[in-house]
CSV table of C-alpha atoms in Angstrom, one decimal:
chain,number,residue,atom,x,y,z
A,1190,UNK,CA,124.4,94.2,-112.4
A,1191,UNK,CA,126.9,96.9,-112.0
A,1192,UNK,CA,128.9,98.9,-114.5
A,1193,UNK,CA,131.0,97.3,-117.1
A,1194,UNK,CA,134.2,95.4,-116.5
A,1195,UNK,CA,137.2,95.7,-118.5
A,1196,UNK,CA,140.1,92.9,-118.5
A,1197,UNK,CA,144.0,94.1,-119.5
A,1198,UNK,CA,146.5,91.4,-120.0
A,1199,UNK,CA,150.2,91.5,-121.0
A,1200,UNK,CA,152.4,88.6,-120.8
A,1201,UNK,CA,156.2,89.5,-120.5
A,1202,UNK,CA,159.2,87.3,-120.3
A,1203,UNK,CA,159.1,86.6,-116.3
A,1204,UNK,CA,155.7,88.0,-115.8
A,1205,UNK,CA,152.1,88.4,-116.6
A,1206,UNK,CA,150.8,91.6,-115.5
A,1207,UNK,CA,146.7,91.9,-115.5
A,1208,UNK,CA,144.6,94.4,-114.7
A,1209,UNK,CA,141.0,94.9,-114.0
A,1210,UNK,CA,138.5,98.3,-114.6
A,1211,UNK,CA,135.4,98.8,-113.8
A,1212,UNK,CA,135.2,101.2,-117.4
A,1213,UNK,CA,137.8,104.1,-116.3
A,1214,UNK,CA,138.3,103.3,-113.0
A,1215,UNK,CA,141.1,100.9,-112.1
A,1216,UNK,CA,139.7,97.8,-109.8
A,1217,UNK,CA,142.8,96.1,-109.2
A,1218,UNK,CA,146.3,95.4,-110.9
A,1219,UNK,CA,148.8,92.8,-110.5
A,1220,UNK,CA,152.2,91.2,-111.6
A,1221,UNK,CA,152.3,87.5,-111.4
A,1222,UNK,CA,156.2,86.5,-111.5
A,1223,UNK,CA,157.3,83.6,-113.3
A,1224,UNK,CA,160.6,82.2,-111.6
A,1225,UNK,CA,163.4,80.5,-114.2
A,1226,UNK,CA,162.5,77.3,-112.7
A,1227,UNK,CA,158.6,78.1,-113.6
A,1228,UNK,CA,159.5,78.8,-117.1
A,1229,UNK,CA,161.9,76.2,-117.5
A,1230,UNK,CA,160.0,73.1,-118.2
A,1231,UNK,CA,158.4,74.8,-121.4
A,1232,UNK,CA,160.4,74.3,-124.7
A,1233,UNK,CA,158.5,77.4,-126.4
A,1234,UNK,CA,156.7,80.3,-125.6
A,1235,UNK,CA,153.5,79.2,-126.4
A,1236,UNK,CA,153.9,76.2,-124.3
A,1237,UNK,CA,153.5,78.2,-121.8
A,1238,UNK,CA,149.7,79.4,-122.8
A,1239,UNK,CA,147.5,77.2,-120.1
A,1240,UNK,CA,150.1,77.6,-117.1
A,1241,UNK,CA,149.5,81.3,-117.5
A,1242,UNK,CA,146.2,81.1,-118.4
A,1243,UNK,CA,145.5,79.2,-115.2
A,1244,UNK,CA,147.2,81.5,-113.0
A,1245,UNK,CA,144.8,84.8,-114.4
A,1246,UNK,CA,141.8,82.1,-113.5
A,1247,UNK,CA,143.1,81.8,-110.1
A,1248,UNK,CA,143.5,85.2,-109.6
A,1249,UNK,CA,140.2,86.9,-111.1
A,1250,UNK,CA,138.5,83.9,-108.6
A,1251,UNK,CA,140.4,84.5,-105.8
A,1252,UNK,CA,138.8,88.4,-106.0
A,1253,UNK,CA,135.5,87.0,-106.1
A,1254,UNK,CA,135.3,89.2,-109.4
A,1255,UNK,CA,131.5,88.7,-111.2
A,1256,UNK,CA,132.8,87.8,-114.5
A,1257,UNK,CA,129.4,88.0,-116.1
A,1258,UNK,CA,130.3,91.7,-115.9
A,1259,UNK,CA,133.3,91.2,-117.7
A,1260,UNK,CA,132.3,92.8,-121.5
A,1261,UNK,CA,135.9,93.4,-122.9
A,1262,UNK,CA,139.5,91.6,-122.6
A,1263,UNK,CA,142.4,93.4,-124.5
A,1264,UNK,CA,145.5,91.3,-124.6
A,1265,UNK,CA,148.9,92.8,-125.5
A,1266,UNK,CA,149.5,92.6,-129.5
A,1267,UNK,CA,151.9,90.0,-130.2
A,1268,UNK,CA,154.6,89.7,-132.8
A,1269,UNK,CA,151.8,89.8,-136.3
A,1270,UNK,CA,152.6,90.8,-139.7
A,1271,UNK,CA,152.6,94.7,-139.9
A,1272,UNK,CA,149.2,96.4,-139.4
A,1273,UNK,CA,147.7,99.6,-138.8
A,1274,UNK,CA,147.4,101.4,-135.5
A,1275,UNK,CA,144.0,100.5,-133.7
A,1276,UNK,CA,141.8,97.6,-132.0
A,1277,UNK,CA,141.5,94.5,-133.5
A,1278,UNK,CA,139.1,91.1,-132.9
A,1279,UNK,CA,141.1,88.4,-132.1
A,1280,UNK,CA,140.0,85.7,-134.4
A,1281,UNK,CA,141.5,82.5,-136.2
A,1282,UNK,CA,144.0,84.3,-138.5
A,1283,UNK,CA,145.4,86.2,-135.7
A,1284,UNK,CA,145.6,83.5,-133.5
A,1285,UNK,CA,146.8,81.1,-136.4
A,1286,UNK,CA,149.9,83.4,-136.8
A,1287,UNK,CA,150.7,84.0,-132.9
A,1288,UNK,CA,150.9,80.3,-132.1
A,1289,UNK,CA,152.8,79.1,-134.7
A,1290,UNK,CA,155.3,82.2,-134.4
A,1291,UNK,CA,155.2,82.8,-137.7
A,1292,UNK,CA,156.3,86.4,-137.3
A,1293,UNK,CA,158.6,85.6,-134.2
A,1294,UNK,CA,158.4,84.3,-130.6
A,1295,UNK,CA,157.7,86.5,-128.2
A,1296,UNK,CA,156.2,86.3,-124.8
A,1297,UNK,CA,153.2,89.0,-126.1
A,1298,UNK,CA,152.4,86.5,-128.6
A,1299,UNK,CA,150.6,84.7,-125.6
A,1300,UNK,CA,148.0,87.8,-125.0
A,1301,UNK,CA,145.8,87.6,-127.6
A,1302,UNK,CA,145.5,83.8,-127.2
A,1303,UNK,CA,144.4,84.1,-123.2
A,1304,UNK,CA,142.2,86.7,-124.0
A,1305,UNK,CA,140.2,84.5,-126.7
A,1306,UNK,CA,140.1,81.9,-124.4
A,1307,UNK,CA,139.1,83.6,-121.4
A,1308,UNK,CA,136.5,85.4,-123.6
A,1309,UNK,CA,135.4,81.9,-123.9
A,1310,UNK,CA,135.2,81.2,-120.1
A,1311,UNK,CA,133.6,84.9,-119.5
A,1312,UNK,CA,130.6,84.5,-121.6
A,1313,UNK,CA,129.6,87.9,-121.8
A,1314,UNK,CA,133.2,89.3,-123.5
A,1315,UNK,CA,134.8,89.9,-126.5
A,1316,UNK,CA,138.6,89.3,-126.9
A,1317,UNK,CA,140.9,92.1,-128.6
A,1318,UNK,CA,144.0,93.5,-128.9
A,1319,UNK,CA,145.4,97.3,-129.6
A,1320,UNK,CA,148.4,98.6,-131.2
A,1321,UNK,CA,150.5,96.0,-131.1
A,1322,UNK,CA,154.4,96.4,-131.8
A,1323,UNK,CA,153.8,95.9,-135.1
A,1324,UNK,CA,152.1,98.7,-136.1
A,1325,UNK,CA,153.4,99.6,-139.7
A,1326,UNK,CA,152.7,103.4,-140.7
A,1327,UNK,CA,155.8,104.2,-142.5
A,1328,UNK,CA,156.1,106.1,-145.2
A,1329,UNK,CA,157.7,104.6,-148.5
A,1330,UNK,CA,160.8,106.4,-148.6
A,1331,UNK,CA,161.2,105.5,-144.7
A,1332,UNK,CA,161.4,101.5,-145.9
A,1333,UNK,CA,164.9,102.0,-148.1
A,1334,UNK,CA,167.9,100.2,-146.0
A,1335,UNK,CA,170.2,101.2,-148.4
A,1336,UNK,CA,170.4,97.3,-149.9
A,1337,UNK,CA,167.3,95.7,-151.8
A,1338,UNK,CA,167.9,92.2,-149.5
A,1339,UNK,CA,166.8,94.3,-146.4
A,1340,UNK,CA,164.1,96.5,-145.9
A,1341,UNK,CA,163.7,98.9,-143.0
A,1342,UNK,CA,160.5,97.4,-140.7
A,1343,UNK,CA,158.4,99.1,-138.4
A,1344,UNK,CA,158.6,97.6,-134.6
A,1345,UNK,CA,158.5,99.9,-132.2
A,1346,UNK,CA,156.4,100.6,-128.4
A,1347,UNK,CA,153.3,101.6,-130.6
A,1348,UNK,CA,151.0,101.2,-127.5
A,1349,UNK,CA,152.8,103.7,-124.8
A,1350,UNK,CA,153.6,106.0,-127.8
A,1351,UNK,CA,150.5,106.3,-129.4
A,1352,UNK,CA,148.5,106.6,-125.7
A,1353,UNK,CA,151.2,109.3,-124.8
A,1354,UNK,CA,150.3,111.2,-127.6
A,1355,UNK,CA,146.5,111.6,-127.3
A,1356,UNK,CA,147.3,112.2,-123.8
A,1357,UNK,CA,149.1,115.1,-124.5
A,1358,UNK,CA,146.8,115.9,-127.4
A,1359,UNK,CA,143.4,116.1,-125.2
A,1360,UNK,CA,145.5,118.0,-122.3
A,1361,UNK,CA,146.6,120.7,-125.0
A,1362,UNK,CA,143.2,120.5,-126.3
A,1363,UNK,CA,144.6,120.0,-130.0
A,1364,UNK,CA,143.8,117.0,-132.7
A,1365,UNK,CA,146.7,114.0,-132.9
A,1366,UNK,CA,145.3,113.9,-136.5
A,1367,UNK,CA,146.2,117.5,-136.8
A,1368,UNK,CA,149.7,117.7,-135.0
A,1369,UNK,CA,153.6,117.0,-135.4
A,1370,UNK,CA,155.2,115.1,-132.8
A,1371,UNK,CA,158.6,113.2,-132.4
A,1372,UNK,CA,158.3,110.7,-129.3
A,1373,UNK,CA,161.2,109.1,-128.0
A,1374,UNK,CA,159.9,105.9,-125.5
A,1375,UNK,CA,162.8,105.1,-123.4
A,1376,UNK,CA,163.2,102.2,-121.5
A,1377,UNK,CA,165.3,98.6,-122.1
A,1378,UNK,CA,165.0,99.3,-125.6
A,1379,UNK,CA,164.5,103.1,-127.1
A,1380,UNK,CA,162.6,104.0,-130.0
A,1381,UNK,CA,161.8,107.6,-131.5
A,1382,UNK,CA,158.8,107.8,-133.7
A,1383,UNK,CA,157.9,110.4,-136.0
A,1384,UNK,CA,154.0,111.1,-135.8
A,1385,UNK,CA,152.9,113.4,-138.8
A,1386,UNK,CA,149.4,114.2,-138.4
A,1387,UNK,CA,148.1,110.8,-136.5
A,1388,UNK,CA,150.6,108.0,-138.6
A,1389,UNK,CA,154.3,107.3,-136.9
A,1390,UNK,CA,155.8,108.0,-140.3
A,1391,UNK,CA,159.1,107.0,-139.6
A,1392,UNK,CA,160.4,105.0,-136.4
A,1393,UNK,CA,163.5,102.8,-135.7
A,1394,UNK,CA,163.1,98.9,-135.2
A,1395,UNK,CA,163.7,98.7,-131.6
A,1396,UNK,CA,163.2,95.0,-131.3
A,1397,UNK,CA,166.5,94.3,-133.3
A,1398,UNK,CA,168.3,97.4,-131.7
A,1399,UNK,CA,168.6,99.7,-134.3
A,1400,UNK,CA,168.8,103.3,-133.7
A,1401,UNK,CA,170.2,104.7,-130.0
A,1402,UNK,CA,172.1,102.4,-127.5
A,1403,UNK,CA,170.3,101.6,-124.5
A,1404,UNK,CA,170.5,99.5,-121.4
A,1405,UNK,CA,169.8,96.2,-122.9
A,1406,UNK,CA,170.5,97.0,-126.8
A,1407,UNK,CA,173.3,98.3,-128.8
A,1408,UNK,CA,171.4,100.0,-130.7
A,1409,UNK,CA,172.5,100.6,-135.0
A,1410,UNK,CA,176.4,99.6,-134.8
A,1411,UNK,CA,179.1,99.8,-137.9
A,1412,UNK,CA,178.0,97.5,-140.7
A,1413,UNK,CA,181.4,96.8,-141.4
A,1414,UNK,CA,182.5,96.1,-138.5
A,1415,UNK,CA,179.6,94.1,-137.3
A,1416,UNK,CA,180.0,92.2,-140.3
A,1417,UNK,CA,183.7,91.1,-139.7
A,1418,UNK,CA,182.6,90.2,-135.9
A,1419,UNK,CA,180.2,88.0,-137.3
A,1420,UNK,CA,182.6,86.0,-139.4
A,1421,UNK,CA,185.1,86.1,-137.1
A,1422,UNK,CA,184.7,82.9,-135.8
A,1423,UNK,CA,184.5,83.9,-132.4
A,1424,UNK,CA,180.8,84.2,-131.9
A,1425,UNK,CA,177.7,82.1,-132.8
A,1426,UNK,CA,174.7,83.6,-134.1
A,1427,UNK,CA,172.7,83.5,-131.2
A,1428,UNK,CA,175.7,85.3,-129.4
A,1429,UNK,CA,175.8,88.0,-131.9
A,1430,UNK,CA,171.6,88.5,-131.5
A,1431,UNK,CA,172.2,88.5,-127.8
A,1432,UNK,CA,175.2,91.2,-128.3
A,1433,UNK,CA,172.7,93.7,-130.2
A,1434,UNK,CA,169.6,93.2,-128.4
A,1435,UNK,CA,169.5,91.6,-124.8
A,1436,UNK,CA,173.1,91.9,-123.7
A,1437,UNK,CA,174.4,94.9,-125.7
A,1438,UNK,CA,174.3,98.5,-124.9
A,1439,UNK,CA,174.8,99.8,-121.6
A,1440,UNK,CA,175.1,96.3,-119.9
A,1441,UNK,CA,177.7,95.0,-122.3
A,1442,UNK,CA,179.6,98.5,-121.2
A,1443,UNK,CA,179.2,98.6,-117.1
A,1444,UNK,CA,177.4,95.4,-116.7
A,1445,UNK,CA,174.3,96.6,-115.2
A,1446,UNK,CA,170.9,97.2,-117.3
A,1447,UNK,CA,170.0,99.3,-114.5
A,1448,UNK,CA,169.7,102.9,-115.4
A,1449,UNK,CA,169.1,103.8,-111.3
A,1450,UNK,CA,172.3,102.0,-110.4
A,1451,UNK,CA,174.2,103.4,-113.6
A,1452,UNK,CA,173.7,106.8,-112.1
A,1453,UNK,CA,174.5,105.4,-108.9
A,1454,UNK,CA,177.6,104.2,-110.0
A,1455,UNK,CA,178.5,107.6,-111.9
A,1456,UNK,CA,177.9,109.6,-108.5
A,1457,UNK,CA,180.4,107.7,-106.8
A,1458,UNK,CA,183.0,108.7,-109.6
A,1459,UNK,CA,183.0,106.2,-112.2
A,1460,UNK,CA,183.9,107.7,-115.3
A,1461,UNK,CA,182.6,105.1,-117.8
A,1462,UNK,CA,179.0,104.7,-116.1
A,1463,UNK,CA,178.8,108.5,-116.6
A,1464,UNK,CA,179.9,108.7,-120.1
A,1465,UNK,CA,177.7,105.6,-121.2
A,1466,UNK,CA,175.1,107.5,-119.7
A,1467,UNK,CA,175.7,110.4,-121.4
A,1468,UNK,CA,176.1,108.4,-124.8
A,1469,UNK,CA,172.3,107.3,-124.6
A,1470,UNK,CA,171.2,111.0,-124.1
A,1471,UNK,CA,173.5,112.1,-127.0
A,1472,UNK,CA,172.3,109.5,-129.3
A,1473,UNK,CA,168.6,110.1,-128.1
A,1474,UNK,CA,169.0,113.3,-129.3
A,1475,UNK,CA,170.4,112.9,-132.6
A,1476,UNK,CA,167.7,110.8,-133.6
A,1477,UNK,CA,165.2,113.1,-132.2
A,1478,UNK,CA,167.4,115.8,-134.6
A,1479,UNK,CA,166.9,113.5,-137.2
A,1480,UNK,CA,163.2,112.9,-136.7
A,1481,UNK,CA,162.7,116.6,-137.1
A,1482,UNK,CA,164.1,117.0,-140.2
A,1483,UNK,CA,161.9,114.1,-141.1
A,1484,UNK,CA,159.3,116.6,-140.5
A,1485,UNK,CA,160.5,119.6,-142.0
A,1486,UNK,CA,160.9,121.2,-138.6
A,1487,UNK,CA,157.5,121.2,-138.0
A,1488,UNK,CA,157.2,119.9,-134.7
A,1489,UNK,CA,154.6,121.0,-132.1
A,1490,UNK,CA,156.4,118.8,-129.3
A,1491,UNK,CA,158.9,116.7,-128.4
A,1492,UNK,CA,157.9,114.1,-125.7
A,1493,UNK,CA,160.1,112.0,-123.5
A,1494,UNK,CA,158.4,109.1,-121.8
A,1495,UNK,CA,159.2,105.2,-121.0
A,1496,UNK,CA,161.3,104.5,-117.4
A,1497,UNK,CA,164.1,106.9,-118.3
A,1498,UNK,CA,162.4,109.5,-118.6
A,1499,UNK,CA,162.0,109.6,-114.5
A,1500,UNK,CA,165.8,110.5,-114.6
A,1501,UNK,CA,166.1,114.4,-114.6
A,1502,UNK,CA,169.7,114.5,-115.5
A,1503,UNK,CA,169.4,112.3,-118.5
A,1504,UNK,CA,165.9,114.5,-119.3
A,1505,UNK,CA,168.1,117.6,-118.9
A,1506,UNK,CA,170.7,116.4,-121.2
A,1507,UNK,CA,168.0,115.9,-123.8
A,1508,UNK,CA,166.4,119.1,-123.5
A,1509,UNK,CA,169.6,120.8,-124.1
A,1510,UNK,CA,170.5,119.5,-127.1
A,1511,UNK,CA,167.2,119.8,-128.7
A,1512,UNK,CA,164.9,122.4,-126.5
A,1513,UNK,CA,166.0,124.8,-129.7
A,1514,UNK,CA,163.3,122.7,-132.3
A,1515,UNK,CA,160.0,122.7,-130.1
A,1516,UNK,CA,159.1,122.5,-126.4
A,1517,UNK,CA,159.9,119.3,-124.5
A,1518,UNK,CA,157.1,117.6,-122.5
A,1519,UNK,CA,158.1,114.7,-120.5
A,1520,UNK,CA,155.4,111.8,-119.5
A,1521,UNK,CA,157.6,109.3,-117.3
A,1522,UNK,CA,156.8,105.4,-117.1
A,1523,UNK,CA,154.7,103.6,-119.4
A,1524,UNK,CA,150.8,103.0,-118.3
A,1525,UNK,CA,150.4,100.0,-120.9
A,1526,UNK,CA,147.5,98.4,-118.8
A,1527,UNK,CA,145.7,101.8,-118.8
A,1528,UNK,CA,146.3,102.2,-122.0
A,1529,UNK,CA,144.7,98.5,-123.0
A,1530,UNK,CA,141.7,99.1,-120.8
A,1531,UNK,CA,141.3,102.4,-122.4
A,1532,UNK,CA,141.2,101.2,-125.7
A,1533,UNK,CA,138.9,98.8,-124.8
A,1534,UNK,CA,136.4,101.3,-123.1
A,1535,UNK,CA,136.4,103.4,-126.4
A,1536,UNK,CA,135.0,100.0,-128.1
A,1537,UNK,CA,132.4,99.6,-125.7
A,1538,UNK,CA,131.4,103.6,-126.3
A,1539,UNK,CA,131.7,103.4,-130.1
A,1540,UNK,CA,134.4,105.6,-130.3
A,1541,UNK,CA,136.8,103.3,-132.4
A,1542,UNK,CA,135.9,101.0,-135.1
A,1543,UNK,CA,137.1,97.4,-134.7
A,1544,UNK,CA,139.5,96.3,-137.2
A,1545,UNK,CA,139.6,92.6,-138.4
A,1546,UNK,CA,142.9,90.7,-139.0
A,1547,UNK,CA,143.4,89.4,-142.5
């Protein structure tokens, strides 16, 4: 019959990434692109369910994959209630919360729904999700925002941060549960997680634009000025939300959300582009410094990851500011598909306990 196969599914706003692994070996990976025209016929994200599922089935059948060998399907976890880090079996409660968008509407909500449907199609498989963005391990003091009407939430790049942390520990011969790490995931959004002995005890809510400014997000804004802007009568609620996340940050300042393009602009003498790039590194470094205080200065390593970690100048600016705290390790990019599949393999090997979503 051959080795066991693991299918990973990661739905994004305009694409669906799928990867097939033969245990720990990649068989194929593909990004199924969805045009604006393709998606315009759907009113809600969940209405795209059959459209995306059928494309995945078509891709697998076109490659003549023996689906009897697919034993685990791991979907990107969507917006659920706050949960502990780990691997979760897809169940009815989870499907209900995702399908109804009880905790928010996002393309990643489709990951578990499609995984479960395919597990019914592929008779030997089970559907899971792993380390969704709502992983919540915050210590109680970190939840205090400053006003009881608003509680700080944990929504961040949990999948990549946890995967990078464990990769670092494996390479260094350490146990994740015994070290203190500060991990900065830097992409379209930026999250800086304070990892204390295997738990992310503090992290900025990257989903809502909290923390450093990023290519597409404003980061934390001066509260009084933001309140005045909201009630100025010049902007709708939706427009303000887009100013905070989606159309805020670097793209609002210089008209591009591409850090590479911003670098080219700076090289050609664009002083504003250069300043905004420096501001992102500056604010990331400030957040890392705050995380070091949370750990009482006992930091084993600072890890920079995500797409912006490919930029040497950006990384060097951060290292110059925070290198006195601890060694700075660079793990550029984010291999979310491999991370999802590796979680599935850990389940198959009996190395992790599968959790239930209640």
